[in-house]
Coordinates of C-alpha atoms in Angstrom, one line a residue:
X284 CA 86.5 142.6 -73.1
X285 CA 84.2 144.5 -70.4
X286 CA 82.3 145.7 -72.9
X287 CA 79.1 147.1 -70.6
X288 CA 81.5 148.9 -68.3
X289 CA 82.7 150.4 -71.9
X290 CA 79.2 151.8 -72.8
X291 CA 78.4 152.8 -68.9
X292 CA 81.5 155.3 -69.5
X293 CA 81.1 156.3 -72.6
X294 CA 77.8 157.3 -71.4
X295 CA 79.3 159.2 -68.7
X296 CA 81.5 161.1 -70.4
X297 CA 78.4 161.7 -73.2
X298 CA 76.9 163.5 -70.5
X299 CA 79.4 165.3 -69.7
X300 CA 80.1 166.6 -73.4
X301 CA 76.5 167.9 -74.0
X302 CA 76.9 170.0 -70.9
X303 CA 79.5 172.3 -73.8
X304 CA 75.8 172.5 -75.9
X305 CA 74.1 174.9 -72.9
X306 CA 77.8 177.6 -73.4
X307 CA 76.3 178.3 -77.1
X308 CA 72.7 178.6 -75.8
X309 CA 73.7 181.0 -73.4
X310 CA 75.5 183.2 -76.2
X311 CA 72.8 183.0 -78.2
X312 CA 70.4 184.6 -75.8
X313 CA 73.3 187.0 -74.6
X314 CA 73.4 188.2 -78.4
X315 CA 70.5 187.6 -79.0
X316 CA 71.0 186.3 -82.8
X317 CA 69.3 183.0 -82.7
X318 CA 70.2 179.5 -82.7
X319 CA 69.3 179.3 -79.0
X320 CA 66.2 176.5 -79.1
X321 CA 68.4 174.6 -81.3
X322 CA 71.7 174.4 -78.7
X323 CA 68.9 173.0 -76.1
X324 CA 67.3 170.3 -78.4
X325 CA 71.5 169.5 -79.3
X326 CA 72.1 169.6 -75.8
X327 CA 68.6 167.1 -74.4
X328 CA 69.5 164.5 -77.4
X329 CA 73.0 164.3 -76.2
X330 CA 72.5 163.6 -72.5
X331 CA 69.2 161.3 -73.5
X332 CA 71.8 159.2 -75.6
X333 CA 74.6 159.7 -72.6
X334 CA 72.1 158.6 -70.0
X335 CA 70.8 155.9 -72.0
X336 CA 74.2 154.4 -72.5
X337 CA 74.7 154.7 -68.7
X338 CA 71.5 153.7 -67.0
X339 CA 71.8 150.3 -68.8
X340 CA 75.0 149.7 -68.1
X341 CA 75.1 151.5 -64.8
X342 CA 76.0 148.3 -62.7
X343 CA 78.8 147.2 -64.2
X344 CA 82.1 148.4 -62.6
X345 CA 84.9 146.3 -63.6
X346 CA 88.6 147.5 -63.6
X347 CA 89.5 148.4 -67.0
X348 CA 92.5 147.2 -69.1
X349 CA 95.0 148.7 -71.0
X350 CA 93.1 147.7 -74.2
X351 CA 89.7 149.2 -73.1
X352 CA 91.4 152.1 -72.5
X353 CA 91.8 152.7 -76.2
X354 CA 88.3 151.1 -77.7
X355 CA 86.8 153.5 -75.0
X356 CA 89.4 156.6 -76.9
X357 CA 88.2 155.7 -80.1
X358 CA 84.4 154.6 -79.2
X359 CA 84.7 158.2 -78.1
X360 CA 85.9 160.1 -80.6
X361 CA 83.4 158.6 -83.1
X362 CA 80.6 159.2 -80.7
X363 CA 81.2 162.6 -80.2
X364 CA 82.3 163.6 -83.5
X365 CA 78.5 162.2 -84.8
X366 CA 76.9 163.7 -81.6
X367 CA 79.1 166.9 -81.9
X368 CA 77.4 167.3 -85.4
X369 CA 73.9 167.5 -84.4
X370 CA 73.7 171.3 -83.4
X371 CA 75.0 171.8 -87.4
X372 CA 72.3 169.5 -88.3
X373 CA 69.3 171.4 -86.5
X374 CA 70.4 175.0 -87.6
X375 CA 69.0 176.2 -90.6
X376 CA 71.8 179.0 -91.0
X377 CA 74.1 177.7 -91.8
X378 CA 72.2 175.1 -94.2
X379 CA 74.7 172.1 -93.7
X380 CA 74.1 168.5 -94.9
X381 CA 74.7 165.0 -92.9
X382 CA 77.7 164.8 -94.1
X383 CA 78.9 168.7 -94.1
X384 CA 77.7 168.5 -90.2
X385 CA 79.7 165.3 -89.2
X386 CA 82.5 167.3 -91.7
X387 CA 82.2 170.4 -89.6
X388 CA 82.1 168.5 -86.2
X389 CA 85.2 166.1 -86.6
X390 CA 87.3 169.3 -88.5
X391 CA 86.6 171.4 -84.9
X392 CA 87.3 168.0 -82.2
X393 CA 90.7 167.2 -83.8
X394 CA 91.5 170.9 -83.8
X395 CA 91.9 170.3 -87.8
X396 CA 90.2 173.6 -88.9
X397 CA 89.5 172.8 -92.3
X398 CA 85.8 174.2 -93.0
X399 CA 83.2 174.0 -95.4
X400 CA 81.6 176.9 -94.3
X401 CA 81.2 179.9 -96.1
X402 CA 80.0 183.6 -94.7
X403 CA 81.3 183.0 -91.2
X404 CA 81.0 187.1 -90.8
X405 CA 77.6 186.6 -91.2
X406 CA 76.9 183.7 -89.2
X407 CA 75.1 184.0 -85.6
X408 CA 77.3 184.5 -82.9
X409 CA 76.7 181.4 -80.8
X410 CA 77.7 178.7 -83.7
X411 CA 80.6 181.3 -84.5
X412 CA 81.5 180.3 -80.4
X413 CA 80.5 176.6 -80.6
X414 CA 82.9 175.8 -83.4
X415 CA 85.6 177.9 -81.6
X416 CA 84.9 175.7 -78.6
X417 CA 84.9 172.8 -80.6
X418 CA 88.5 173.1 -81.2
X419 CA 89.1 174.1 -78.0
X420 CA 87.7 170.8 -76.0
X421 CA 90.2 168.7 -78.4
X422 CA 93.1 170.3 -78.1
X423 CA 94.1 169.0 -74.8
X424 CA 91.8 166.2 -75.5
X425 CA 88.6 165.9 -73.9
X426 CA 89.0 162.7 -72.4
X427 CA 92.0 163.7 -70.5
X428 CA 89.1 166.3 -69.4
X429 CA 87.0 163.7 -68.2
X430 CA 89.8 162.3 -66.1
X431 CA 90.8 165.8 -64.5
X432 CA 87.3 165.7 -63.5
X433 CA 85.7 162.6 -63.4
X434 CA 88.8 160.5 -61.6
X435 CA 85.6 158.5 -59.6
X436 CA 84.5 156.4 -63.0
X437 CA 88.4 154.9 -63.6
X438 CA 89.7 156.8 -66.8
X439 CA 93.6 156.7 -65.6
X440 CA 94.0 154.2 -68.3
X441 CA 92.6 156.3 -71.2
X442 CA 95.5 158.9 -70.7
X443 CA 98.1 156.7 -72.5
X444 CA 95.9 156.4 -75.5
X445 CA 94.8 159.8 -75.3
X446 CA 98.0 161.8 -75.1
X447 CA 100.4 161.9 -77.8
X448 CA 103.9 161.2 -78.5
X449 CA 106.2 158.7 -77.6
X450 CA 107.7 159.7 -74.4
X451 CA 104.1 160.4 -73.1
X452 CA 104.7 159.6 -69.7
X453 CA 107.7 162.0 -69.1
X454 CA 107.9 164.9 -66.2
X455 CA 104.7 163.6 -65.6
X456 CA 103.5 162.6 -61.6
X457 CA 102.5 158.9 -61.4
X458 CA 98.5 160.4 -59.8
X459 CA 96.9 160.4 -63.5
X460 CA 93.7 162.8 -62.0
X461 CA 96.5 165.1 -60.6
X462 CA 98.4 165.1 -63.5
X463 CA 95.0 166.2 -66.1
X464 CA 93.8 168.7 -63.2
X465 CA 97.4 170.3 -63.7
X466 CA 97.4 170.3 -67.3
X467 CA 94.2 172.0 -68.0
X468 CA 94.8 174.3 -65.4
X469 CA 97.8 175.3 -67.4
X470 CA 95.7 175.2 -70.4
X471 CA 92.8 177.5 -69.4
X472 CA 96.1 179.9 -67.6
X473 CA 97.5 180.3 -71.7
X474 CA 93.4 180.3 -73.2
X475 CA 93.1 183.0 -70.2
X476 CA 96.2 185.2 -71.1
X477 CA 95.9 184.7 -75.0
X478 CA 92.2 185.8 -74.6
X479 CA 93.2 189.3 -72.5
X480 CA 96.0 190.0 -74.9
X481 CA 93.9 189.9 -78.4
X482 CA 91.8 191.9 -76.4
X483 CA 94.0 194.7 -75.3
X484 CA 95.5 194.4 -79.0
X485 CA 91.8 195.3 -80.4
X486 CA 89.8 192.3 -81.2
X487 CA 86.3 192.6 -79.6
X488 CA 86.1 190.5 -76.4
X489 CA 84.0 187.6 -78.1
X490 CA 87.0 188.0 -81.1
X491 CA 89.2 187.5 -78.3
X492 CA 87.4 185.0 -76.6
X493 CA 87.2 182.4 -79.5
X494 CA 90.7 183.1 -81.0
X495 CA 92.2 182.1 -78.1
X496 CA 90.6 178.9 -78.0
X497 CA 91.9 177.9 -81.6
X498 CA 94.8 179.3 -80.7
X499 CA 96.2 177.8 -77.9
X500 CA 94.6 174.5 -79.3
X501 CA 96.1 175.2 -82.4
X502 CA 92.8 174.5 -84.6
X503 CA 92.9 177.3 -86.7
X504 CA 88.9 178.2 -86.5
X505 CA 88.2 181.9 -87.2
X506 CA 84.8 183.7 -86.5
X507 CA 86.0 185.5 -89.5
X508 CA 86.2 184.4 -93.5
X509 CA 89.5 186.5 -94.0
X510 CA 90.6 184.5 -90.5
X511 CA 93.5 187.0 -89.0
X512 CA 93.9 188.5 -91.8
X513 CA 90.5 190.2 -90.6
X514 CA 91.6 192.5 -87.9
X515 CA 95.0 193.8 -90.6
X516 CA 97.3 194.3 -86.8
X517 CA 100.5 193.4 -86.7
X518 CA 100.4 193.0 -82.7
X519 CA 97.3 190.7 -83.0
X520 CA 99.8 188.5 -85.4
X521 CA 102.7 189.1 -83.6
X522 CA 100.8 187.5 -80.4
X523 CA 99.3 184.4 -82.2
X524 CA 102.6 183.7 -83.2
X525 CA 103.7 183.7 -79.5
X526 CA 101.3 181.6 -78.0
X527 CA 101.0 179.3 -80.8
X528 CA 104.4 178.6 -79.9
X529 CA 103.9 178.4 -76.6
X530 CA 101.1 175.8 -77.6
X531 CA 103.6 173.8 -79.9
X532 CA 106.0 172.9 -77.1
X533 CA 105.6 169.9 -74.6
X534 CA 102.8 170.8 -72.2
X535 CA 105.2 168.4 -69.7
X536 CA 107.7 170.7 -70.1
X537 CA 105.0 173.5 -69.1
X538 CA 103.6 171.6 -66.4
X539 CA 107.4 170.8 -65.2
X540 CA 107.9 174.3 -64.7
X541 CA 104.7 174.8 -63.3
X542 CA 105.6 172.2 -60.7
X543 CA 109.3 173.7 -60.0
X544 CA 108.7 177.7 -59.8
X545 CA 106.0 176.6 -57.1
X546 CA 109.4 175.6 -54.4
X547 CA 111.5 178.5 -56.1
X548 CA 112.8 182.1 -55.1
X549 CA 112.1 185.2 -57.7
X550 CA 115.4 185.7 -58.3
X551 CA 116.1 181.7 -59.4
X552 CA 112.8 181.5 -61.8
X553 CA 114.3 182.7 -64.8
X554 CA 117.5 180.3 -64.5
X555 CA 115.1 177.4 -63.8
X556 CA 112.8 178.5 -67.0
X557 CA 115.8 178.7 -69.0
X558 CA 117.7 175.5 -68.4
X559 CA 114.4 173.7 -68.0
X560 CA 113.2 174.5 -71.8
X561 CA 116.9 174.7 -73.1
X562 CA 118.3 170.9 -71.6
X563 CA 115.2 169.6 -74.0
X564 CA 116.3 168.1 -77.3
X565 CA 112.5 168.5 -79.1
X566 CA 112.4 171.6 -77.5
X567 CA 115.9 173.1 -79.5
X568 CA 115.1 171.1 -82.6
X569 CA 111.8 172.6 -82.5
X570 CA 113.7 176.3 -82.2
X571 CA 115.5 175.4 -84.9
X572 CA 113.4 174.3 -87.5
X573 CA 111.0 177.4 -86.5
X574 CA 113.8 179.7 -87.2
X575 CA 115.0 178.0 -89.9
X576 CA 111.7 178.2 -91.6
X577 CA 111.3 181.7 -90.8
X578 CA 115.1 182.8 -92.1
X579 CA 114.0 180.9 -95.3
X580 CA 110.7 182.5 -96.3
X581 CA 112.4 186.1 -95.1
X582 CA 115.3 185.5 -97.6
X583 CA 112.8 183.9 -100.8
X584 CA 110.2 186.9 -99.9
X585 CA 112.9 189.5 -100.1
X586 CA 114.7 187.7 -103.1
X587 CA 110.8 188.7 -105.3
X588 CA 110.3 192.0 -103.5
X589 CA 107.0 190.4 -102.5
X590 CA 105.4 192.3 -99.4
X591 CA 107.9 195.4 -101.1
X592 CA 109.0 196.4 -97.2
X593 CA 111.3 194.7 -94.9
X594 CA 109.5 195.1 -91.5
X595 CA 105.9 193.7 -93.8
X596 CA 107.9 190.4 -95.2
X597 CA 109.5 190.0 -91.6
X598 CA 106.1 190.2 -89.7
X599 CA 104.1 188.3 -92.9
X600 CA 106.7 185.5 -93.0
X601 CA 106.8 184.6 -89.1
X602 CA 102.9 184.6 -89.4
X603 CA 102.5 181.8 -92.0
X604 CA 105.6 179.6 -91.4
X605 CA 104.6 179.4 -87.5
X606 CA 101.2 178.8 -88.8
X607 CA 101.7 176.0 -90.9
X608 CA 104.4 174.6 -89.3
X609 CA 102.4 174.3 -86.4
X610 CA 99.2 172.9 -87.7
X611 CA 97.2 175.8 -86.8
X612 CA 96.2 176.8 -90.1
X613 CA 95.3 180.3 -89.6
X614 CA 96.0 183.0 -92.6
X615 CA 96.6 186.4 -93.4
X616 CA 97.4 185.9 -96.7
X617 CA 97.5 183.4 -99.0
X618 CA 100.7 181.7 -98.8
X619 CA 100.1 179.7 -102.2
X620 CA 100.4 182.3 -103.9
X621 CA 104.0 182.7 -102.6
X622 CA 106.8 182.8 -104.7
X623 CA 109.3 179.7 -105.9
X624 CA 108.8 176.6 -102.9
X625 CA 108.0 178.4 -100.2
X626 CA 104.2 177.0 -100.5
X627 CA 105.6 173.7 -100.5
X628 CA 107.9 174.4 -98.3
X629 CA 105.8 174.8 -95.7
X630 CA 102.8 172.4 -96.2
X631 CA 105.3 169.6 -96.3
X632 CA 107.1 170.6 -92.7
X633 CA 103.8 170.7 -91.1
X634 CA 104.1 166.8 -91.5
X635 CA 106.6 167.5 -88.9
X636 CA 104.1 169.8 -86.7
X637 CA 104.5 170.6 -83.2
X638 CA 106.0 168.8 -80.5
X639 CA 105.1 165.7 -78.5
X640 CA 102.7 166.6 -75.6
X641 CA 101.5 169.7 -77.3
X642 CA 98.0 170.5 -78.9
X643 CA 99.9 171.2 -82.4
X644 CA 99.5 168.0 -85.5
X645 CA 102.2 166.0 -87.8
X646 CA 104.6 163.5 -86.8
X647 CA 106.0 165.3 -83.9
X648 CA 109.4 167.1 -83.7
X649 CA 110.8 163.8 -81.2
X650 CA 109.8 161.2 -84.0
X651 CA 111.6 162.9 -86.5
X652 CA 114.5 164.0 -84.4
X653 CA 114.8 160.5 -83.6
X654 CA 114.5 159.0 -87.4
X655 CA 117.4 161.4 -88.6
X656 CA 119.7 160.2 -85.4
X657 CA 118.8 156.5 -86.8
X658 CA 119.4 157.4 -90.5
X659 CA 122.6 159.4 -89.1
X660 CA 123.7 155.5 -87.3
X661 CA 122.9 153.4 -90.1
X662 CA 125.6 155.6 -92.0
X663 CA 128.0 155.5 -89.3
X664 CA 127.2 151.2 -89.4
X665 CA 128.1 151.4 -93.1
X666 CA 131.2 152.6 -92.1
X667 CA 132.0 151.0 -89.1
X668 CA 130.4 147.8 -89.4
X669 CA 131.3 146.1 -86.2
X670 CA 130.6 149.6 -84.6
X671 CA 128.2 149.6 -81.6
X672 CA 126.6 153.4 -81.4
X673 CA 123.1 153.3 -79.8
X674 CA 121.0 156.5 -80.4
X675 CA 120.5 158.9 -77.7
X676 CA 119.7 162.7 -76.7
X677 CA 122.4 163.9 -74.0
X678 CA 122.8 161.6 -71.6
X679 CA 119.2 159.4 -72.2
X680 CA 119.7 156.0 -74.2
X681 CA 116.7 155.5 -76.1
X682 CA 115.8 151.4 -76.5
X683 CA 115.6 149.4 -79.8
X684 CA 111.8 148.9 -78.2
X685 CA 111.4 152.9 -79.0
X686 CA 113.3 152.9 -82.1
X687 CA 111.2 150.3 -83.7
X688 CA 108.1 151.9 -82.1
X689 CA 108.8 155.0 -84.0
X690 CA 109.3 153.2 -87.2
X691 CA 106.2 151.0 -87.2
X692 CA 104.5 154.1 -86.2
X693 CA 106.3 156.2 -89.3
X694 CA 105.1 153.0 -91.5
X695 CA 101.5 153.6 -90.3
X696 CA 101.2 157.1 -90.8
X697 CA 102.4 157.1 -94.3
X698 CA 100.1 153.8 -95.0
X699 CA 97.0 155.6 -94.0
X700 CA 97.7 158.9 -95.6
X701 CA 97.9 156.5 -98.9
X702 CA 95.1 155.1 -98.7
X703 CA 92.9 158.1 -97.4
X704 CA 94.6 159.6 -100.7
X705 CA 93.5 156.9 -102.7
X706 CA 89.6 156.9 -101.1
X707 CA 89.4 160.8 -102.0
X708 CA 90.6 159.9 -105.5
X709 CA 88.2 157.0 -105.9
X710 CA 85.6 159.9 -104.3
X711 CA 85.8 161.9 -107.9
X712 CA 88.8 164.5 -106.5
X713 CA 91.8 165.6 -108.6
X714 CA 94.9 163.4 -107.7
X715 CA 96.7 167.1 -106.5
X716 CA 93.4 168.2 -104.6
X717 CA 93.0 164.6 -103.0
X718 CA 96.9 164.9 -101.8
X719 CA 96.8 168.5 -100.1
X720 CA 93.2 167.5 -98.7
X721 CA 94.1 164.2 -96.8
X722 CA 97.9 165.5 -96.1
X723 CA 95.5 168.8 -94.3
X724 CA 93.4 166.7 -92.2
X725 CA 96.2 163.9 -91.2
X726 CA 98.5 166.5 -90.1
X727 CA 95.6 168.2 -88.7
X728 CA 96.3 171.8 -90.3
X729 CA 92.8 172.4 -92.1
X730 CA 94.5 173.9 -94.9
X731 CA 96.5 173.3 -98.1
X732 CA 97.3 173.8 -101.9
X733 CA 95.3 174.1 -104.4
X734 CA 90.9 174.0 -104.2
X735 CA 91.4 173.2 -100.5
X736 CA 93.1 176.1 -99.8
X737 CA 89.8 178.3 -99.3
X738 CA 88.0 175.4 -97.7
X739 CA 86.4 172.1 -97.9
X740 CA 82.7 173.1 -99.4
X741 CA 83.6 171.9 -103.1
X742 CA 85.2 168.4 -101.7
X743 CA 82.6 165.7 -102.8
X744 CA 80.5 163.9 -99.5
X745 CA 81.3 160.6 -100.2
X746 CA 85.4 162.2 -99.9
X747 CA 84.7 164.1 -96.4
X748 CA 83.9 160.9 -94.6
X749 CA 87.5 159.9 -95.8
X750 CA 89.1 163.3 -94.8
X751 CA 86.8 162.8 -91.3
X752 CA 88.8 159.0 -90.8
X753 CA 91.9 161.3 -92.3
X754 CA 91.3 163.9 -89.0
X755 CA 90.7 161.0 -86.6
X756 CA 93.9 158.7 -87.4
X757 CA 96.0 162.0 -86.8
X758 CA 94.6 163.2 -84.2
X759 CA 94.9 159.8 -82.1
X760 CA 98.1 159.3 -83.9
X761 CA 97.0 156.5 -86.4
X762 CA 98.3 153.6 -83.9
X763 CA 95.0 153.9 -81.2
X764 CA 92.5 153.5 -84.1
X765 CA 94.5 151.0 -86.1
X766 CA 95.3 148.9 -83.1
X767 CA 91.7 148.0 -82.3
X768 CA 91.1 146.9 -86.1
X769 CA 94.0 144.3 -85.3
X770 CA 92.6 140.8 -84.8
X771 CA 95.1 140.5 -81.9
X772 CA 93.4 143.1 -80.1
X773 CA 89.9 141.2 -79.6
X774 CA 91.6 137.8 -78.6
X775 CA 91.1 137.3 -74.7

């Protein structure tokens, strides 16, 4: 294990996150609402610590290994989730504890969204926009960030464990920097255009600004307590719906695109866009459970009269099933109070979440796809015994390796959301409270059922630290941090 080339990159990349501490200074003295001095003492810790790291290690440049690569992912996430919390910890408004801060910190990295803040309309503008751009640094995952930008220190490895979904690699070029430098462009195109139309729908441009981040990262951070629900416009709804969408679908798909209208005439783009998105299994099944959601919640809420108008149910109904579904846990109402199962309805299919490659939570849409076309063999094998049907999507075989992959991974997802449930009991939470909390911050959606449902300030301290291990396992997809707790895994 190279374990001082480790802590010389960690230390790079250290430095390069407290660089994000000097955006929040600078809003601060723009707005001039305070909070200022305490971004700068945030932002000189972190690059002491990140120096520190690297100066002592600074001679050590071995070639990573495929192992590295993940107990530098995790390393990381820890490191910056406790460093992350520091500006929360200097602030005195809003008064935050240790564990509220690393709460806070964690919720905004894993795009999670669940707060225990309270009074966010009063809260000084630059913490309002550090939070925001919290959630937007881990939505495409900052240390693909660090290899967009930082290709000279040797992160290629680090994308494997850092990207999620099984079929990682696909539509991808085999250049690793390339590939990141491609993605975030993409990513800062949809912040860009997300940002310009809240805007010209009527949010203030700093509204606009830090919506767009938890949107397109699908965190579900408002600058607002009443979140959405705030600004009461259908076309500000309407939009988040759109690019959350747009957020939920494989960013190779995006970047595929990207890569194919660049060598294409006008007239052929929409044909390519169409059969590029269309030829994708995740990408259909996704369609169809977001439309079957939608039809569901339109039929129940029309079924109680709830909204009263069509048009009102149509627009309130696309809003929360896309938001849930998705993991981005925004609100303009409070879907528990929903009629019949609709609540549950839609907490549970956000175990599904977005799709593979995308910035949204859950299983992912491939996994599950994959599972029912397993489920659908095994009842075939009943039938046929001597039968030999392997699964596939069109014309792509998928391997037993895959299969058993998905599985194992399945196995692990639901074994830590037991025993994170099981922690936030032992914590002193309800057994109802403890299950929407952990399933909100291992699916990453930040909200839920019952006490949760406004936030996280009543959950007990010694339970966040389980909902913060919770946010991580889902946000690395349980098998990066469980796979450097195997003993295997430290055996040369």
């Amino acid at each position: 294990m190279q374990f001082f080339t480790i802590v010389r990159i960690v230390g790079v990349l250290v430095m390069s996150f407290s660089v994000t501490m000097l955006l929040p200074a600078l809003v601060a003295l723009i707005y001039g609402d305070g909070g200022g001095q305490e971004f700068l003492r945030a932002f000189l810790l972190n690059f002491l610590v990140g120096a520190f790291l690297w100066w002592s290690c600074r001679a050590h440049h071995k070639e990573l290994r495929a192992r590295e690569g993940f107990l530098i992912v995790v390393l990381f996430w820890i490191v910056l989730g406790g460093l992350g919390a520091v500006p929360f910890i200097l602030l005195e408004h809003p008064d935050l504890n240790f564990s509220e801060s690393v709460f806070e910190s964690f919720s905004g990295l894993t795009t999670t969204g669940g707060t225990v803040i309270t009074g966010l309309d009063e809260l000084p503008k630059s913490i309002l926009f550090y939070r925001q751009f919290l959630q937007w640094l881990g939505g495409m995952g900052i240390i693909v960030l660090a290899i967009a930008i930082l290709p000279m220190i040797g992160l290629g490895k680090l994308y494997r464990a850092e990207m999620p979904g099984p079929l990682k690699d696909e539509k991808m070029r085999p250049r690793i920097a390339e590939t990141a430098k491609m993605l975030w462009q993409i990513y800062f195109l949809l912040t860009f255009l997300c940002a310009v139309a809240f805007w010209l729908a009527g949010m203030s441009p700093f509204d606009a600004i830090s919506h767009s981040f938890s949107t397109i990262s699908i965190g579900g951070f408002s600058t607002h307590d009443a979140s959405i629900g705030y600004f009461e416009s259908s076309a500000i709804n309407y939009i988040a719906v759109c690019f959350l969408l747009i957020s939920s679908i494989n960013f190779g798909l995006h970047y595929a695109l990207f890569s194919r209208l660049s060598d294409r005439k006008i007239e052929q783009k929409v044909g390519v866009i169409g059969q590029l998105y269309w030829q994708d299994y995740e990408f259909r099944s996704f369609v169809f459970i977001q439309v079957t959601l939608f039809v569901v919640c339109v039929a129940v809420l029309m079924l109680y009269n709830y909204y009263g108008g069509f048009s009102l149910t149509v627009e309130q109904a696309m809003f929360e099933s896309v938001s849930i579904s998705t993991t981005a846990g925004f609100s303009t109402s409070d879907f528990s109070a929903w009629p019949s199962f609709l609540p549950l309805l839609l907490v549970l299919a956000s175990f599904i979440g977005g799709c593979a490659g995308s910035t949204g939570g859950g299983l992912k849409v491939i996994r599950v796809l994959l599972l029912y076309l397993q489920a659908n063999r095994e009842i075939h094998r009943f039938v046929h015994p001597n039968s030999v049907k392997p699964i596939k999507l069109g014309k792509h075989i998928f391997s037993d390796r895959i299969e058993e992959g998905i599985w194992a991974f399945f196995a692990a997802y639901f074994f830590v959301f037991v025993l994170c449930w099981f922690g936030a009991i032992a914590c002193g939470m309800s057994i109802f409270d403890a299950f929407n909390a952990v399933l909100a911050c291992l699916n990453n959606l930040g909200t839920a059922l019952g006490n949760v449902s406004g936030g996280f300030a009543q959950v007990p301290d010694s339970a966040k630290w389980v909902l913060v291990l919770a946010m991580v396992c889902g946000r690395l997809e349980v098998f990066t941090l469980l796979v450097i707790l195997s003993p295997v895994f430290w055996k040369d």
